[in-house]
Amino acid sequence: MSDSACSLELDRITCRFSSRDAPGTPYIALAEASLTVRTGEFVAVVGPTGCGKSTLLNVAAGLLAPSSGTVRVHGEALIGINRRSGYMFQADALMPWRSALDNVTAGLEFRGMPREEARLRGHGWLQRVGLGGFATRYPHQLSGGMRKRVALAQMLVLDPEILLMDEPFSALDIQTRQLMENELLALWSANRKSVIFITHDLEEAISLADRVVVLSAGPATHPIGEFVIDLPRPRDVAEVRLTPRFVELHTQIWHAMKGEVMKAYAAQYAPVDAR
Amino acid sequence: MKIRAAQLLLLFAFVLAWGLLTDPRVPGFYFDNPDKAAFFFGEPLKVLARLADWFVGGDIYPHLGVTLLETLLAFVLGTAGGIAMGLWLGLARTAAAILDPYIKGLNAMPRVILAPIFMVWFGLGMASKVALGITLVFFIVFFNVYQGVREVSPVVLANARMLGAGQRQLLRHVYMPSALSWVFASLHNSVGLAFVGAVVGEYLGSAEGVGYLIHQAEGVFDINTVIAGILLLTGFALVLDAAVGWIESRLMVWQPHTGESSQL
Ligand SMILES: Nc1ncnc2c1ncn2[C@@H]1O[C@H](COP(=O)(O)OP(=O)(O)OP(=O)(O)O)[C@@H](O)[C@H]1O
Ligand SMILES: [Mg+2]
């Protein structure tokens, strides 16, 4: 079943969390969720809020051991941290005691690269994300968008084979966001990495990805639909949104998603109604 | 500037009132005997004279040196021990769970009461004072480091692991810097407590140190010397606190301060 063209394979992953309110009945975040990413493929995962997107990515990164199911990286079962992947977290994950540059070079330093070389590469990446002049700033001295860009450089400087990105641009304003999206696409097409890109924004998903996977609402989340995005590349994320094919795909996927979004919405407000 | 002036004015007013109320030539309104106020509260001029006498005559230096050395030793050793123990128990969950009630007990204990025991163990020299200071400092620092390690942001930790940090690197690059901000918060307290340990130890039994001087003076009802000793200790406690603050501002540049933007 596993073939080498698959760089990442999530095979029937189930994740249960013991919930504090009801210790006897665990919360099932993911149920039998399977997802494969081919080498060099850009997969976007969309799903309603709280459905288990971050949980899925944590499993893929090896940060969270699933209750059942296996993760395979290039056909090999994953044990511990996924060393071939880089992870861009949804929340702020920079080390506040390190300057922007030192944050970018942290991974190189952990791998034992000489300081001078690490700084050189770190500077290069800071420049590529447009923060060349902010090397000595500490995270609290940067704007939210700048911190995201430092996090991007921090991940990419290590040149990982698999990129795991958890709503990386959702905190950015629309212009910066499209800039970053285009930049990401340029970087990605230059040397094709395998990408799992999580977003709640369907337009972002379609404009970036080769394939969009739609997750069901929680609990017991699992993929309910997969859509191949056959828009031509290279793409400009702003322009591609105006093409008829984009609109067509959007309508199609939104149709599949709508029910789940409504379910998630209803589930969130149900306990309030019951009281 | 206005604040500074007000502060100085307040000090001046206080000393003036103190001087007037304790001057035997000014008729007292509470004590029947005009000398009594000076007996109980001292006189600012005599306190000042005593301080000048100490520093000019040079009698104070050996005592001050002993007290400061005890304080410094207690501070450094207690802090080092607290950091080491805090890191260890913060990371070793099982050990922490086993030791938890004992740590709580030791912390709840009024530890100044250990002074007599330390005198028996370590004699009347410096060692017993340092030991007392260490027990006071250790727990403050320990609890802060322990807390700091526990409250490391899980996302930052996960990120460092994804970037390839091993256990040692996590300790060095995540746990320690994160705990450091908590350590500094506690150092301001603990430098004062190191002083308390030294002075209380000296007060209870010794042949040197500022605490000993105060005890001696008290024995002959020399209230002016007692107050001079207290002022001296206060001054040095402030100096040590400022030193900690200075080191903190050097090491903790990454910490946000409220209202940091510079105003021209
Ligand atoms: N450690 C945990 N313990 C208990 N429940 C958890 C834990 N982590 C996640 N959950 C639950 O699992 C579900 C999925 O969480 P997750 O963070 O994966 O959602 P998400 O899809 O990333 O949401 P969002 O779009 O808001 O980021 C949520 O209902 C959450 O409450
Ligand atoms: Mg999430």
Coordinates of C-alpha atoms in Angstrom, one line a residue, chain A residues 9-192:
Chain A
E9 CA 0.9 9.0 4.7
L10 CA -1.6 9.2 7.5
D11 CA -3.3 5.9 7.8
R12 CA -6.6 5.6 9.6
I13 CA -5.7 8.0 12.4
T14 CA -7.9 8.1 15.5
C15 CA -7.3 10.6 18.3
R16 CA -9.1 10.5 21.6
F17 CA -8.8 13.1 24.2
S18 CA -9.9 12.5 27.8
S19 CA -12.3 15.3 28.5
R20 CA -12.3 17.0 31.9
D21 CA -16.1 17.5 32.0
A22 CA -16.9 13.9 31.4
P23 CA -13.9 11.7 32.4
G24 CA -15.6 8.5 31.3
T25 CA -16.4 9.5 27.8
P26 CA -13.3 10.6 25.8
Y27 CA -13.7 13.2 23.1
I28 CA -12.9 11.7 19.7
A29 CA -11.2 14.4 17.7
L30 CA -10.2 12.3 14.7
A31 CA -11.8 9.1 13.6
E32 CA -10.2 6.9 11.0
A33 CA -8.8 9.9 9.2
S34 CA -6.6 9.0 6.2
L35 CA -4.6 11.4 4.1
T36 CA -1.7 11.0 1.7
V37 CA 0.6 13.6 0.3
R38 CA 2.7 12.7 -2.7
T39 CA 6.2 13.9 -3.1
G40 CA 6.1 17.5 -4.2
E41 CA 2.4 17.8 -3.8
F42 CA 0.7 20.8 -2.2
V43 CA -2.3 19.7 -0.2
A44 CA -4.7 22.1 1.4
V45 CA -6.9 20.9 4.3
V46 CA -10.0 22.9 5.1
G47 CA -12.6 22.2 7.7
P48 CA -14.8 24.0 10.2
T49 CA -13.3 25.5 13.3
G50 CA -12.5 23.1 16.1
C51 CA -12.8 20.0 13.9
G52 CA -9.3 18.7 14.5
K53 CA -7.1 20.3 11.8
S54 CA -4.3 21.2 14.2
T55 CA -4.6 17.8 15.8
L56 CA -4.1 16.1 12.5
L57 CA -1.0 18.2 11.8
N58 CA 0.4 17.4 15.2
V59 CA 0.1 13.8 14.5
A60 CA 1.8 14.2 11.1
A61 CA 4.6 16.1 12.9
G62 CA 5.1 13.3 15.4
L63 CA 4.3 15.7 18.3
L64 CA 1.1 13.8 19.2
A65 CA 0.9 10.0 19.2
P66 CA -2.4 8.9 17.7
S67 CA -4.7 6.6 19.8
S68 CA -4.6 4.3 16.8
G69 CA -3.4 4.4 13.2
T70 CA 0.0 4.9 11.7
V71 CA 1.9 7.7 10.1
R72 CA 4.4 6.8 7.4
V73 CA 7.1 9.0 6.1
H74 CA 8.4 7.8 2.8
G75 CA 6.9 4.4 3.6
E76 CA 8.5 4.1 7.0
A77 CA 6.4 4.1 10.1
L78 CA 7.0 7.3 12.1
I79 CA 8.3 7.0 15.7
G80 CA 8.8 10.3 17.6
I81 CA 9.4 13.6 16.0
N82 CA 9.1 13.8 12.2
R83 CA 12.6 14.9 11.4
R84 CA 11.9 15.4 7.7
S85 CA 9.2 18.0 8.3
G86 CA 9.1 21.7 9.2
Y87 CA 6.1 23.0 11.2
M88 CA 4.7 26.4 11.1
F89 CA 2.4 26.7 14.2
Q90 CA -1.0 28.4 14.3
A91 CA 0.0 30.2 17.5
D92 CA 3.1 32.3 18.1
A93 CA 5.9 29.9 18.6
L94 CA 9.0 32.1 18.4
M95 CA 11.4 32.0 21.3
P96 CA 10.8 35.4 22.9
W97 CA 14.3 35.5 24.3
R98 CA 15.9 35.3 20.9
S99 CA 16.1 38.0 18.3
A100 CA 14.6 37.5 14.9
L101 CA 17.9 36.3 13.5
D102 CA 18.6 34.0 16.4
N103 CA 15.2 32.6 16.0
V104 CA 15.8 31.8 12.4
T105 CA 19.2 30.3 13.1
A106 CA 18.0 28.3 16.1
G107 CA 17.4 25.1 14.1
L108 CA 20.8 25.3 12.4
E109 CA 22.4 25.8 15.8
F110 CA 20.6 22.8 17.2
R111 CA 22.0 20.8 14.3
G112 CA 25.5 21.9 15.1
M113 CA 26.2 24.3 12.2
P114 CA 29.0 26.8 12.8
R115 CA 27.7 30.1 14.0
E116 CA 29.0 32.2 11.2
E117 CA 27.5 30.0 8.5
A118 CA 24.2 29.8 10.3
R119 CA 24.0 33.6 10.6
L120 CA 24.8 34.0 6.9
R121 CA 22.0 31.7 6.0
G122 CA 19.6 33.2 8.6
H123 CA 20.3 36.7 7.1
G124 CA 19.6 35.4 3.7
W125 CA 16.2 34.0 4.7
L126 CA 15.3 37.1 6.7
Q127 CA 15.9 39.1 3.6
R128 CA 13.7 36.8 1.5
V129 CA 10.8 37.2 3.8
G130 CA 11.3 41.0 3.7
L131 CA 12.8 41.4 7.2
G132 CA 16.4 42.1 6.4
G133 CA 16.4 45.2 8.6
F134 CA 14.8 43.6 11.6
A135 CA 17.4 41.0 12.5
T136 CA 18.1 42.3 16.0
R137 CA 14.5 42.9 17.0
Y138 CA 13.0 40.6 19.6
P139 CA 9.6 39.0 18.9
H140 CA 7.7 41.5 21.1
Q141 CA 9.1 44.3 19.0
L142 CA 7.7 42.9 15.8
S143 CA 4.2 43.0 14.5
G144 CA 2.1 39.9 14.3
G145 CA 2.6 39.6 10.6
M146 CA 6.4 40.1 11.0
R147 CA 6.5 37.3 13.6
K148 CA 4.7 35.0 11.1
R149 CA 7.3 35.8 8.5
V150 CA 10.1 35.1 11.0
A151 CA 8.4 31.8 11.7
L152 CA 8.3 31.0 8.0
A153 CA 12.0 31.8 7.6
Q154 CA 12.7 29.7 10.7
M155 CA 11.1 26.7 9.1
L156 CA 12.5 27.1 5.6
V157 CA 16.1 27.8 6.5
L158 CA 16.3 24.1 7.6
D159 CA 15.2 23.1 4.1
P160 CA 12.7 20.4 5.2
E161 CA 11.2 17.9 2.7
I162 CA 7.7 18.2 4.1
L163 CA 6.1 21.5 5.2
L164 CA 3.4 21.4 7.7
M165 CA 1.6 24.7 7.9
D166 CA -1.2 25.5 10.3
E167 CA -3.2 28.5 9.2
P168 CA 0.1 30.4 8.7
F169 CA -1.3 33.5 7.1
S170 CA -4.6 33.9 8.8
A171 CA -3.3 36.6 11.1
L172 CA -2.1 38.8 8.2
D173 CA -3.9 41.6 6.4
I174 CA -5.1 40.8 2.9
Q175 CA -2.3 42.5 1.0
T176 CA 0.5 41.0 3.1
R177 CA -1.2 37.7 2.9
Q178 CA -1.4 37.6 -0.9
L179 CA 2.2 38.7 -1.0
M180 CA 3.2 35.9 1.3
E181 CA 1.1 33.4 -0.6
N182 CA 2.7 34.3 -3.9
E183 CA 6.1 34.1 -2.2
L184 CA 5.3 30.7 -0.8
L185 CA 4.2 29.5 -4.3
A186 CA 7.4 30.8 -5.8
L187 CA 9.5 29.1 -3.2
W188 CA 7.5 25.9 -3.5
S189 CA 7.7 25.7 -7.3
A190 CA 11.5 26.4 -7.2
N191 CA 12.1 23.1 -5.3
R192 CA 9.0 21.2 -4.9

